[in-house]
CSV table of C-alpha atoms in Angstrom, one decimal:
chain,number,residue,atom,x,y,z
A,28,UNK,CA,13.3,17.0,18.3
A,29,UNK,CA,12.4,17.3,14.5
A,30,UNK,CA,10.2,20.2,13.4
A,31,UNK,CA,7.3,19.2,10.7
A,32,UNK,CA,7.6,21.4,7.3
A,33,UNK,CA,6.0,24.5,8.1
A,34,UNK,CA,3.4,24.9,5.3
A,35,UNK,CA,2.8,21.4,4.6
A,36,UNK,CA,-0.1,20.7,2.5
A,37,UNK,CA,-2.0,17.2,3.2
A,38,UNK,CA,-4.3,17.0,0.3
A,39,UNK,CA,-1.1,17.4,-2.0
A,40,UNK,CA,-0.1,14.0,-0.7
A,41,UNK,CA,-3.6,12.5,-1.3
A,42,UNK,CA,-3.3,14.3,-4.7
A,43,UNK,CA,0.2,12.6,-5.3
A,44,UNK,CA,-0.5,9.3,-4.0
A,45,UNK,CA,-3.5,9.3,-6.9
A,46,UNK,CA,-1.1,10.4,-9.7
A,47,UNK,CA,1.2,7.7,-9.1
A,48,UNK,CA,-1.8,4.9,-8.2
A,49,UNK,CA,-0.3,4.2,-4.9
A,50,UNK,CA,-3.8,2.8,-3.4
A,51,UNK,CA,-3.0,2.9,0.5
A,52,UNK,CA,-1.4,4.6,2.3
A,53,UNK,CA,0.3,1.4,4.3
A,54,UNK,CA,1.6,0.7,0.6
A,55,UNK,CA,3.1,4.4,0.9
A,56,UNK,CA,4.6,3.9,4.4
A,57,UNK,CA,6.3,0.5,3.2
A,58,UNK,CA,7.9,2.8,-0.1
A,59,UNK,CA,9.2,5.1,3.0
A,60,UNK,CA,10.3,3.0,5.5
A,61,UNK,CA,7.8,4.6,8.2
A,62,UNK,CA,4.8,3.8,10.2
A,63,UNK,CA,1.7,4.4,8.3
A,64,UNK,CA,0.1,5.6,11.0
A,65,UNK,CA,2.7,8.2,10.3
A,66,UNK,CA,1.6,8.7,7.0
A,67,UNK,CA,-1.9,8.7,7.9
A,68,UNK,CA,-1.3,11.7,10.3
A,69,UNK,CA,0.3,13.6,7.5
A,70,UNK,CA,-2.4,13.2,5.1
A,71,UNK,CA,-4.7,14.3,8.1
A,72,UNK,CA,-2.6,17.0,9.0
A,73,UNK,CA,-2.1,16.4,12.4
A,74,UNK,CA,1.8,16.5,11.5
A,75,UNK,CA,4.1,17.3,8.9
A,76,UNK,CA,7.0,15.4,7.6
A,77,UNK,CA,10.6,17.3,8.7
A,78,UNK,CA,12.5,18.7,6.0
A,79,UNK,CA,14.3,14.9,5.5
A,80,UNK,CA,11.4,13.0,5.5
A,81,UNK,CA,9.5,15.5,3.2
A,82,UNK,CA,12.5,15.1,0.8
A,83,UNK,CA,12.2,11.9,0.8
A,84,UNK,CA,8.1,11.7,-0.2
A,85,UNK,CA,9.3,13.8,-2.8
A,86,UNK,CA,11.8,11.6,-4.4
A,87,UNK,CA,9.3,8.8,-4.2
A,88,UNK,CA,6.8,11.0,-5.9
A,89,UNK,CA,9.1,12.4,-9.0
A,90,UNK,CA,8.3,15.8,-7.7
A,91,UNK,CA,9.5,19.0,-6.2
A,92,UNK,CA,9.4,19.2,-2.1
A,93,UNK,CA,7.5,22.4,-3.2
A,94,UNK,CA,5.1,20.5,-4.7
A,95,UNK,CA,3.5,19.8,-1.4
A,96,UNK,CA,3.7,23.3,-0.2
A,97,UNK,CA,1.6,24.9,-2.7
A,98,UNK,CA,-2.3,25.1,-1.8
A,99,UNK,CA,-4.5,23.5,-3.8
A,100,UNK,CA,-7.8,25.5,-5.4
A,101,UNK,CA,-10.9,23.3,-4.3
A,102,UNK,CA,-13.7,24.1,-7.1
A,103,UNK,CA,-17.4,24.1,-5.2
A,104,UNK,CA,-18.0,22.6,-9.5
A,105,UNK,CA,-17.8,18.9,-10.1
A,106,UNK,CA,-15.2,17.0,-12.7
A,107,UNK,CA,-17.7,15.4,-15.2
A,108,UNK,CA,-17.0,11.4,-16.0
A,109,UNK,CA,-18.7,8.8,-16.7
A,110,UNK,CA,-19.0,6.4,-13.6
A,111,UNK,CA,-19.5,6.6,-10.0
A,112,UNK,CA,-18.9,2.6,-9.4
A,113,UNK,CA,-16.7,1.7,-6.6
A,114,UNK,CA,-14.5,-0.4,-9.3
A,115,UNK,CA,-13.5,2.4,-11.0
A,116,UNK,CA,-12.3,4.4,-8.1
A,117,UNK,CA,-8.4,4.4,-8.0
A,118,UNK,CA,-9.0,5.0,-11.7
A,119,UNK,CA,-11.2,8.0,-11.5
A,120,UNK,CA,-8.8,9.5,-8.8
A,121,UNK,CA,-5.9,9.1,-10.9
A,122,UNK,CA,-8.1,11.3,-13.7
A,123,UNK,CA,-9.2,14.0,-11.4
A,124,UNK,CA,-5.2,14.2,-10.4
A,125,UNK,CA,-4.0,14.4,-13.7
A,126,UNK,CA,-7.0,17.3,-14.0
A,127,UNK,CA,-6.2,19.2,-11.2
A,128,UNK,CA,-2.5,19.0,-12.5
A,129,UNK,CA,-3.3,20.5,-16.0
A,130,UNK,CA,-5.3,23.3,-14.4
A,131,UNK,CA,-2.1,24.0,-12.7
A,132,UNK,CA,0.1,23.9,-15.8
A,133,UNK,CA,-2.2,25.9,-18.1
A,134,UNK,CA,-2.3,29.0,-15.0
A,135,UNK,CA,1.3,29.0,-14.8
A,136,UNK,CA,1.7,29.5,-18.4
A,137,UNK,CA,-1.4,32.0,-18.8
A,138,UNK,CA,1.0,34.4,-16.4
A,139,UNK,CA,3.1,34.4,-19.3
A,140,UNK,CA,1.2,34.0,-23.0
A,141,UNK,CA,-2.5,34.8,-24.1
A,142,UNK,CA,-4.6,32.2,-24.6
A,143,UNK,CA,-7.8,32.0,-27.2
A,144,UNK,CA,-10.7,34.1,-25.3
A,145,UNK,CA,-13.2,31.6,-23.9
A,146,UNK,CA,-16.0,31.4,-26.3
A,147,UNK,CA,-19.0,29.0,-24.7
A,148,UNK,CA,-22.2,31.0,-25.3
A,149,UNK,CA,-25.1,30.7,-22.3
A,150,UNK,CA,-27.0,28.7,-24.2
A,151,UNK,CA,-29.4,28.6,-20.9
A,152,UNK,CA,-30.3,32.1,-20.3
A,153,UNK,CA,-30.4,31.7,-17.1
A,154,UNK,CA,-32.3,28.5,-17.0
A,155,UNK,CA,-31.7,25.3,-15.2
A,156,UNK,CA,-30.1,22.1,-16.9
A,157,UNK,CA,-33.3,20.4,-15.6
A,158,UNK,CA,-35.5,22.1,-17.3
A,159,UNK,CA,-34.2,21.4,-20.9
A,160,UNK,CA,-36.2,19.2,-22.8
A,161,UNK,CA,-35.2,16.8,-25.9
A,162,UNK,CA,-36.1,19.5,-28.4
A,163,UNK,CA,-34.5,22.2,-26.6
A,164,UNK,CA,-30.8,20.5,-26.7
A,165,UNK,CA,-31.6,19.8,-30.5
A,166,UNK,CA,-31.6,23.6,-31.1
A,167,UNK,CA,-29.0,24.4,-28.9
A,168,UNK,CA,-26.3,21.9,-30.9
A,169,UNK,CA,-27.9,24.1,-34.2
A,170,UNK,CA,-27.4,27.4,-31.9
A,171,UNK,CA,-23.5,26.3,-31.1
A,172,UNK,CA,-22.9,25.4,-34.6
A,173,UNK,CA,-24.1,28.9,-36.1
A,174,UNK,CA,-22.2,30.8,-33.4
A,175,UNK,CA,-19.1,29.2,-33.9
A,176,UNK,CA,-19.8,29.0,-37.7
A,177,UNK,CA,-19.5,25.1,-38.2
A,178,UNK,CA,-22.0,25.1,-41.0
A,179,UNK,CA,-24.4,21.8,-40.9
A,180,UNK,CA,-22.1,19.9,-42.7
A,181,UNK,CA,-19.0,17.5,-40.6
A,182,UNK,CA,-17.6,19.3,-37.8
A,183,UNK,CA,-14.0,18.4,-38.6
A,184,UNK,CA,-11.3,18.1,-35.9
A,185,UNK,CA,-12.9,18.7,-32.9
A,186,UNK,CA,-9.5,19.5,-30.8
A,187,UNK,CA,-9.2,22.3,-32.7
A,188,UNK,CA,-12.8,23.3,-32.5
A,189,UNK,CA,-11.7,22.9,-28.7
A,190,UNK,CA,-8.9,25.2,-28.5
A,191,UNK,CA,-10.7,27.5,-30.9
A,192,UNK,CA,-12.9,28.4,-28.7
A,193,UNK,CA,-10.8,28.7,-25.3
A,194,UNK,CA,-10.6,25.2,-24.1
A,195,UNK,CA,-7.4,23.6,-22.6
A,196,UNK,CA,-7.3,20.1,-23.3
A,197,UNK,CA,-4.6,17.4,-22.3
A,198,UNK,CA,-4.7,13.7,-23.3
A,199,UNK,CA,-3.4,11.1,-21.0
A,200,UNK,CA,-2.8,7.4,-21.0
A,201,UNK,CA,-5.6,5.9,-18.5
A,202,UNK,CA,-4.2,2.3,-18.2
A,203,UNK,CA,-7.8,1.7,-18.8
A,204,UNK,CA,-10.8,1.2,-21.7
A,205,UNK,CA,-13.2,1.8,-19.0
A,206,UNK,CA,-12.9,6.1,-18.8
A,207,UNK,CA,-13.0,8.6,-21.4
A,208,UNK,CA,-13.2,11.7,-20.6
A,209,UNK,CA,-13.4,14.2,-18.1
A,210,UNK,CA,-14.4,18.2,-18.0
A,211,UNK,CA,-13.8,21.0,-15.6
A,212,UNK,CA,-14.0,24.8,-14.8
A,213,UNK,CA,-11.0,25.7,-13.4
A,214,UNK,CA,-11.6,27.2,-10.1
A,215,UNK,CA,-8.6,29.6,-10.8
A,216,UNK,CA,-8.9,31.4,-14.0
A,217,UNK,CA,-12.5,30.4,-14.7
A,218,UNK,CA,-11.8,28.0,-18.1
A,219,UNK,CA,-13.0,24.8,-19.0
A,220,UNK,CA,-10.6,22.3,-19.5
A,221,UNK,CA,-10.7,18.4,-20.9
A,222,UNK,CA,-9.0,15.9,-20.5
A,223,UNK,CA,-9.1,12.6,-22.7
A,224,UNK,CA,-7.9,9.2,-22.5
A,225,UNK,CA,-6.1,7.7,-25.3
A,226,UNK,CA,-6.3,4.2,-24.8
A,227,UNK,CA,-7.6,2.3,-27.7
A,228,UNK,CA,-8.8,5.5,-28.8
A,229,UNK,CA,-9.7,6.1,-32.9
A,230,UNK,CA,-10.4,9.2,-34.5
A,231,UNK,CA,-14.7,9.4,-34.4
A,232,UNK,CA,-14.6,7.8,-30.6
A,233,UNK,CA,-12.0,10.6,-29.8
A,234,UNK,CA,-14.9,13.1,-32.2
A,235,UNK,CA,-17.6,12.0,-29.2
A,236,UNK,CA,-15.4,12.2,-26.6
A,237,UNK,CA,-14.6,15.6,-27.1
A,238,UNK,CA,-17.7,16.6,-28.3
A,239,UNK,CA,-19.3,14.5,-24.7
A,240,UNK,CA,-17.2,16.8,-22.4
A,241,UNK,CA,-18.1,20.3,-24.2
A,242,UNK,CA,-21.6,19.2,-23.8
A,243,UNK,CA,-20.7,19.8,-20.0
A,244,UNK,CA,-19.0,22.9,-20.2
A,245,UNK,CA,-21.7,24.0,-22.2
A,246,UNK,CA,-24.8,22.9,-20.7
A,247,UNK,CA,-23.9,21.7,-16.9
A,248,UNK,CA,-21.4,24.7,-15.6
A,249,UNK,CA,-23.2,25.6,-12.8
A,250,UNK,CA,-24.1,22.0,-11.7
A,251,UNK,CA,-22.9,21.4,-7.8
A,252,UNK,CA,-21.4,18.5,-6.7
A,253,UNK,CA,-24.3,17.1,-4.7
A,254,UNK,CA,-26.3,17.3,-8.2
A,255,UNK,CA,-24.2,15.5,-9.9
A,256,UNK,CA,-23.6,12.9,-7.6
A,257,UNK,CA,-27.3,12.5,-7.8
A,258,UNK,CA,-28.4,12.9,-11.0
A,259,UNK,CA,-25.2,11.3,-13.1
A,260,UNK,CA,-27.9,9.5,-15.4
A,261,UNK,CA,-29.8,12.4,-16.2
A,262,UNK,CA,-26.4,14.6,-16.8
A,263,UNK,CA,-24.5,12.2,-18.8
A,264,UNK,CA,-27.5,11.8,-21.0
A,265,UNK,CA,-28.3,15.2,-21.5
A,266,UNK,CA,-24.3,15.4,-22.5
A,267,UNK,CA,-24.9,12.5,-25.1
A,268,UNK,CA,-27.8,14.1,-26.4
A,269,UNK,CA,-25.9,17.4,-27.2
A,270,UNK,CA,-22.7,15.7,-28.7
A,271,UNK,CA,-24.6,13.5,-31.3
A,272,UNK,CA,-27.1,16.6,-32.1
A,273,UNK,CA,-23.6,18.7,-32.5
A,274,UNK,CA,-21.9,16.1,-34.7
A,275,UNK,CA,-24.7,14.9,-36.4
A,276,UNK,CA,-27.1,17.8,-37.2
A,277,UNK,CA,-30.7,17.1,-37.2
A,278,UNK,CA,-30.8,19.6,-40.2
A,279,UNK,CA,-28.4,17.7,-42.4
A,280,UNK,CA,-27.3,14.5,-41.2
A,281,UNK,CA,-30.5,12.4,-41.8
A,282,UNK,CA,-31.0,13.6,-45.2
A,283,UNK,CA,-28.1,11.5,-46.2
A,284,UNK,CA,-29.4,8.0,-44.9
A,285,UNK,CA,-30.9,6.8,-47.4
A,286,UNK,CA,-31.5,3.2,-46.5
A,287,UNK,CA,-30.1,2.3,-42.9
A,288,UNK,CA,-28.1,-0.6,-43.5
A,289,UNK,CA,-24.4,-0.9,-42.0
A,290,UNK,CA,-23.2,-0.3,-45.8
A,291,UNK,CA,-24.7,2.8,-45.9
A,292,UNK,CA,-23.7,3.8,-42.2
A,293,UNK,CA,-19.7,2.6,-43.5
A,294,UNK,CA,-20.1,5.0,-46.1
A,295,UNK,CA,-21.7,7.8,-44.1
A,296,UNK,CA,-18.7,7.5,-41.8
A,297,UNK,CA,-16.1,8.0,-44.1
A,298,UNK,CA,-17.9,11.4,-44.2
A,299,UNK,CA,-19.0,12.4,-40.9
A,300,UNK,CA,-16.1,10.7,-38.8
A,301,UNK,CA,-18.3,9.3,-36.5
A,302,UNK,CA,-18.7,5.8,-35.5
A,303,UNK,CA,-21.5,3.2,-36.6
A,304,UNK,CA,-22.7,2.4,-33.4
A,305,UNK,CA,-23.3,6.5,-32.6
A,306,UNK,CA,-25.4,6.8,-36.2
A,307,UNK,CA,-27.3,4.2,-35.2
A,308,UNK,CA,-28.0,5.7,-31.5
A,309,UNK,CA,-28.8,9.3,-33.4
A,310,UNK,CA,-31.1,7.3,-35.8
A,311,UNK,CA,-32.6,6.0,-33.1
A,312,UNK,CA,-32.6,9.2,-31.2
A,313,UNK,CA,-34.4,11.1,-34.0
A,314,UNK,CA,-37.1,7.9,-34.7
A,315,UNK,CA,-35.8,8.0,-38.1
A,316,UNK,CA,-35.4,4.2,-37.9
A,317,UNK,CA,-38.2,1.4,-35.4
A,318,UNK,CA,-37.0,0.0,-32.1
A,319,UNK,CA,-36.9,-3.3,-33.3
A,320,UNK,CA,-34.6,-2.9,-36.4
A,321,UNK,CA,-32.4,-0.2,-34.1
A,322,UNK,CA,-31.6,-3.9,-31.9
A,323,UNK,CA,-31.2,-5.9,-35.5
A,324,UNK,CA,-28.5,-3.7,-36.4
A,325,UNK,CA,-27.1,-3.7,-32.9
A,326,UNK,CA,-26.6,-7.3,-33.5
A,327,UNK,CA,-25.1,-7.4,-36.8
A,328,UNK,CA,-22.6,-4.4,-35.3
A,329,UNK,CA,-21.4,-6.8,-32.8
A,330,UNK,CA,-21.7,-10.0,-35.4
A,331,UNK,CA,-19.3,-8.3,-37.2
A,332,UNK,CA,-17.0,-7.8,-34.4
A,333,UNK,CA,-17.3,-4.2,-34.5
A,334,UNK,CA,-17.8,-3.6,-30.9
A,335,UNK,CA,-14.1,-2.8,-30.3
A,336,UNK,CA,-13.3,-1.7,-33.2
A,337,UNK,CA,-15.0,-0.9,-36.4
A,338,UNK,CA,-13.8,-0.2,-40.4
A,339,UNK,CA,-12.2,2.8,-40.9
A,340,UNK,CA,-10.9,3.5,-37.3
A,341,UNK,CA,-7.4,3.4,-38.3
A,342,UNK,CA,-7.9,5.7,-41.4
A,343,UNK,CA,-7.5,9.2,-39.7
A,344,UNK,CA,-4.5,9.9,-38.0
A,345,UNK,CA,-5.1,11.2,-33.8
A,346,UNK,CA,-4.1,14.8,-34.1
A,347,UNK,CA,-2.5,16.6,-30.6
A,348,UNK,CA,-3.9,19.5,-28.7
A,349,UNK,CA,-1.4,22.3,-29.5
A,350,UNK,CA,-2.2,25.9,-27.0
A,351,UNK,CA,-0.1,24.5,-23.8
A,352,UNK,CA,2.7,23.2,-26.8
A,353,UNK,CA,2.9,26.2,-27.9
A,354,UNK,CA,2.9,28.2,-25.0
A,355,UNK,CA,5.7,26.4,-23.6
A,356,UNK,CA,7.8,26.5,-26.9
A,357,UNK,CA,7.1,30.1,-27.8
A,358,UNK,CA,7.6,30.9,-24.0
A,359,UNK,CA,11.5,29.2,-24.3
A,360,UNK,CA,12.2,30.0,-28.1
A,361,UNK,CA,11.4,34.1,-27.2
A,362,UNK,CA,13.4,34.0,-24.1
A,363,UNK,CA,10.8,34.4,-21.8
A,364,UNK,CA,12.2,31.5,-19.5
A,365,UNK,CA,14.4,29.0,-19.6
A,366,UNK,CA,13.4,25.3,-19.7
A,367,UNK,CA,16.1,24.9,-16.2
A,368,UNK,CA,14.1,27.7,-14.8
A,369,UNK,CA,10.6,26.1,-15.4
A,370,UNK,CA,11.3,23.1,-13.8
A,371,UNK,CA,13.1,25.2,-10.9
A,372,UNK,CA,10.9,28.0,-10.1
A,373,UNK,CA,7.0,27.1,-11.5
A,374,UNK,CA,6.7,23.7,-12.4
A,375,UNK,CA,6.9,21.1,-9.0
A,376,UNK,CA,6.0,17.9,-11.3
A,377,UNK,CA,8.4,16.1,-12.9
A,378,UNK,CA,9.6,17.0,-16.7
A,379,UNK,CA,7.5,13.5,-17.6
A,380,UNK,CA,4.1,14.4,-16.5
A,381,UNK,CA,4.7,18.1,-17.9
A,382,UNK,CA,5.5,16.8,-21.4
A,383,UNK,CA,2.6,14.4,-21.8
A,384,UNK,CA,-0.1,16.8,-20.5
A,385,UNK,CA,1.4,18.9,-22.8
A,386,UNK,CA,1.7,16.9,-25.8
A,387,UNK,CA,4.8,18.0,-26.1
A,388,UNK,CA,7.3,15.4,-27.0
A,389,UNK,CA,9.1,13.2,-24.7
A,390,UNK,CA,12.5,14.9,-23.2
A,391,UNK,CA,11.9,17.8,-24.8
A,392,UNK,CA,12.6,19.5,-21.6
A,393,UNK,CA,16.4,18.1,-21.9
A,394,UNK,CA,16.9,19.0,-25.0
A,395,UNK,CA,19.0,22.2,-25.5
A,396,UNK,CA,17.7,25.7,-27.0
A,397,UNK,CA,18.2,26.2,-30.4
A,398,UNK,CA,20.8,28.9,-31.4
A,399,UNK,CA,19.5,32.6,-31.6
A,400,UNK,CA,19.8,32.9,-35.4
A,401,UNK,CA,17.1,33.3,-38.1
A,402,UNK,CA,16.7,33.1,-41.7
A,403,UNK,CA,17.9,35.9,-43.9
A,404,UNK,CA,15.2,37.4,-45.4
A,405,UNK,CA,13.4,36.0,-49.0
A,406,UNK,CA,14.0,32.3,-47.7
A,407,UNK,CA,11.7,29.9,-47.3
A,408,UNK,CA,10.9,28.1,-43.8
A,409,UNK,CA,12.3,24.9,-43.2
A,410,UNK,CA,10.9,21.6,-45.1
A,411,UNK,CA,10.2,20.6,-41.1
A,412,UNK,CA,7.8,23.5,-40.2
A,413,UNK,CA,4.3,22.3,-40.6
A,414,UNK,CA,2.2,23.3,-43.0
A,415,UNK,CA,-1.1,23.5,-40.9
A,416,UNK,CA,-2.2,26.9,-39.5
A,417,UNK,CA,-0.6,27.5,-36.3
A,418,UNK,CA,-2.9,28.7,-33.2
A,419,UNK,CA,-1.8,32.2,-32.5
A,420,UNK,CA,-0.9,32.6,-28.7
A,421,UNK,CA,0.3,36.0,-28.7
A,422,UNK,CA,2.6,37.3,-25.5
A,423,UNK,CA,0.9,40.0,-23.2
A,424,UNK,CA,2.6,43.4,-23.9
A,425,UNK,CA,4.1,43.5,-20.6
A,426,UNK,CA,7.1,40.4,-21.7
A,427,UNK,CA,7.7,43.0,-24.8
């Protein structure tokens, strides 16, 4: 008689079964060759799969067998996204797996490397999100920008504003226009991550985006799940409120519209990096400009055929979020671990998925180590070596 895997975890195979966008879990069973009421009692937990058949869910996963042996950390706080419709389900599951698996990748590497202390000021003081009023998230964007010392002039790149600050954020491919983003305190080591889609993604959307989610982490970290669930409206407009005050200063921004035509919104983009179609919504949101000519220019936006995608998208170049890069190449390049021994002994996803929540690029986990030698002193670094300003993620002192 077979013997199920002792320590079998079920909601890994729920988990897995969303990362790969296997809907069903007949579709499952027909991939294994087994019943799916078989599968269906695994994912219950009624039974576990034997050592051979666990194997094989692995292989037909792309991950480690210890993948579905490690617990999973439920978080009592809710992933912020955009929908809650039914038609966007096997999408949004896909997302929260992808979260749940960059949580997982940034703790492993924290037990190595120091990441950027998390700097999100309670801009609440105890309050509830509920009772902020219009006025009150206007002078908390202001109250953000002083404390991290943004100025009130263009925020510049927000992923690095991100990782500045303590965030961990990954970028995936959704398959899908309809999601953006999503936000979430890990329940592990306490730290707000984000994650953001890159489909048909520009520069100022990606600006919003980022700016959208660390309106959560900012202003909804102690939502529950059941207020969320209820109050999605109110939430996700509170969010929107904060990212356009935080991008577009009330202070600042409208002294430069002159006259709000779409020439003179062009133009302001080219500064601000933000889209059209959010300057007009600010505008709007401030009463600098009437109701009815806020819907005349919403018109000539989409006469224009500016809905998908407006002038100057293409201009600015997507930059990469760099702290898990990093980690993971000053972790290998120092010694600390091999790449072999990642993939062997932490990691339980496959080298793919690491890579591109990572950023880093693809196979870098096949290619080979670079030879322990360094450049004699007085010489310059390579022509490769970028010339940005790295993001210092020192070792802890107990790797030396």
């Amino acid at each position: 008689m077979r013997v199920g895997t002792p320590g079998f975890v079920p909601a890994r195979l729920e988990e897995a079964r969303a990362a790969r966008r296997i809907k069903t879990q007949k579709d499952l069973a027909e991939r294994l060759n087994v019943a799916a009421s078989t599968v269906s009692r695994w994912q219950k937990g009624e039974i576990a799969p034997d050592a051979n058949a666990l194997a094989e869910i692995a292989v037909a996963f792309g991950v480690r067998r210890e993948f579905f042996l490690r617990p999973i950390c439920v978080s009592d706080r809710p992933m912020f996204h955009r929908a809650l419709s039914s038609t966007y389900v096997p999408d949004l599951k896909f997302q929260r797996s992808q979260m749940s698996w960059l949580q997982e990748v940034s703790s492993i590497l924290q037990h190595y490397v120091d990441f950027p202390h998390v700097d999100i000021p309670d801009v609440l003081a105890g309050a509830s999100w509920r009772q902020l009023r219009t006025e009150d998230i206007e002078q908390i964007a202001l109250e953000l920008r002083r404390h991290w010392k943004l100025g009130e002039g263009p925020c510049g790149d927000i992923i690095s504003l991100l990782e500045r600050v303590g965030v961990i954020v990954g970028t995936i491919e959704m398959g899908t226009a309809r999601l953006d983003g999503l936000c979430s305190w890990s329940p592990v080591d306490g730290r707000p991550h984000i994650l953001l889609a890159t489909d048909k993604m520009s520069f100022p959307r990606r600006q919003m985006d980022g700016a959208h989610e660390l309106a959560h982490a900012v202003l909804h970290q102690n939502v529950s799940e059941d207020e969320f669930n209820d109050s999605l409206k109110d939430i996700e407009a509170q969010a929107f409120r904060l990212a356009s005050a935080f991008l577009m200063p009330s202070t600042s921004y409208p002294l430069e519209v002159r006259r709000p035509s779409l020439a003179n919104l062009l133009n302001l983009k080219e500064r601000w990096r933000v889209s059209i179609k959010a300057q007009i919504r600010r505008l709007a949101d401030l009463q600098i400009i009437p109701r009815d000519y806020v819907t005349d220019l919403y018109k000539l936006h989409s006469a224009r055929g500016w809905t998908k995608e407006e002038p100057l998208d293409r201009e600015w170049p997507l930059t990469q979020p760099r702290t898990l890069r990093e980690a993971l190449n000053l972790l290998v390049n120092a010694g600390g671990r091999t790449k072999a021994d990642l993939l062997a002994v932490e990691f339980t996803m496959s080298p793919t998925d690491i890579e591109r929540l990572t950023a880093l690029p693809s196979g870098w986990f096949k290619e080979k180590a670079g030879e322990l030698v360094q450049l004699k002193n007085g010489h310059s670094r390579s022509r490769e070596a970028p010339s940005e300003a790295g993001v210092v993620i020192p070792f802890p002192q107990k790797l030396g």
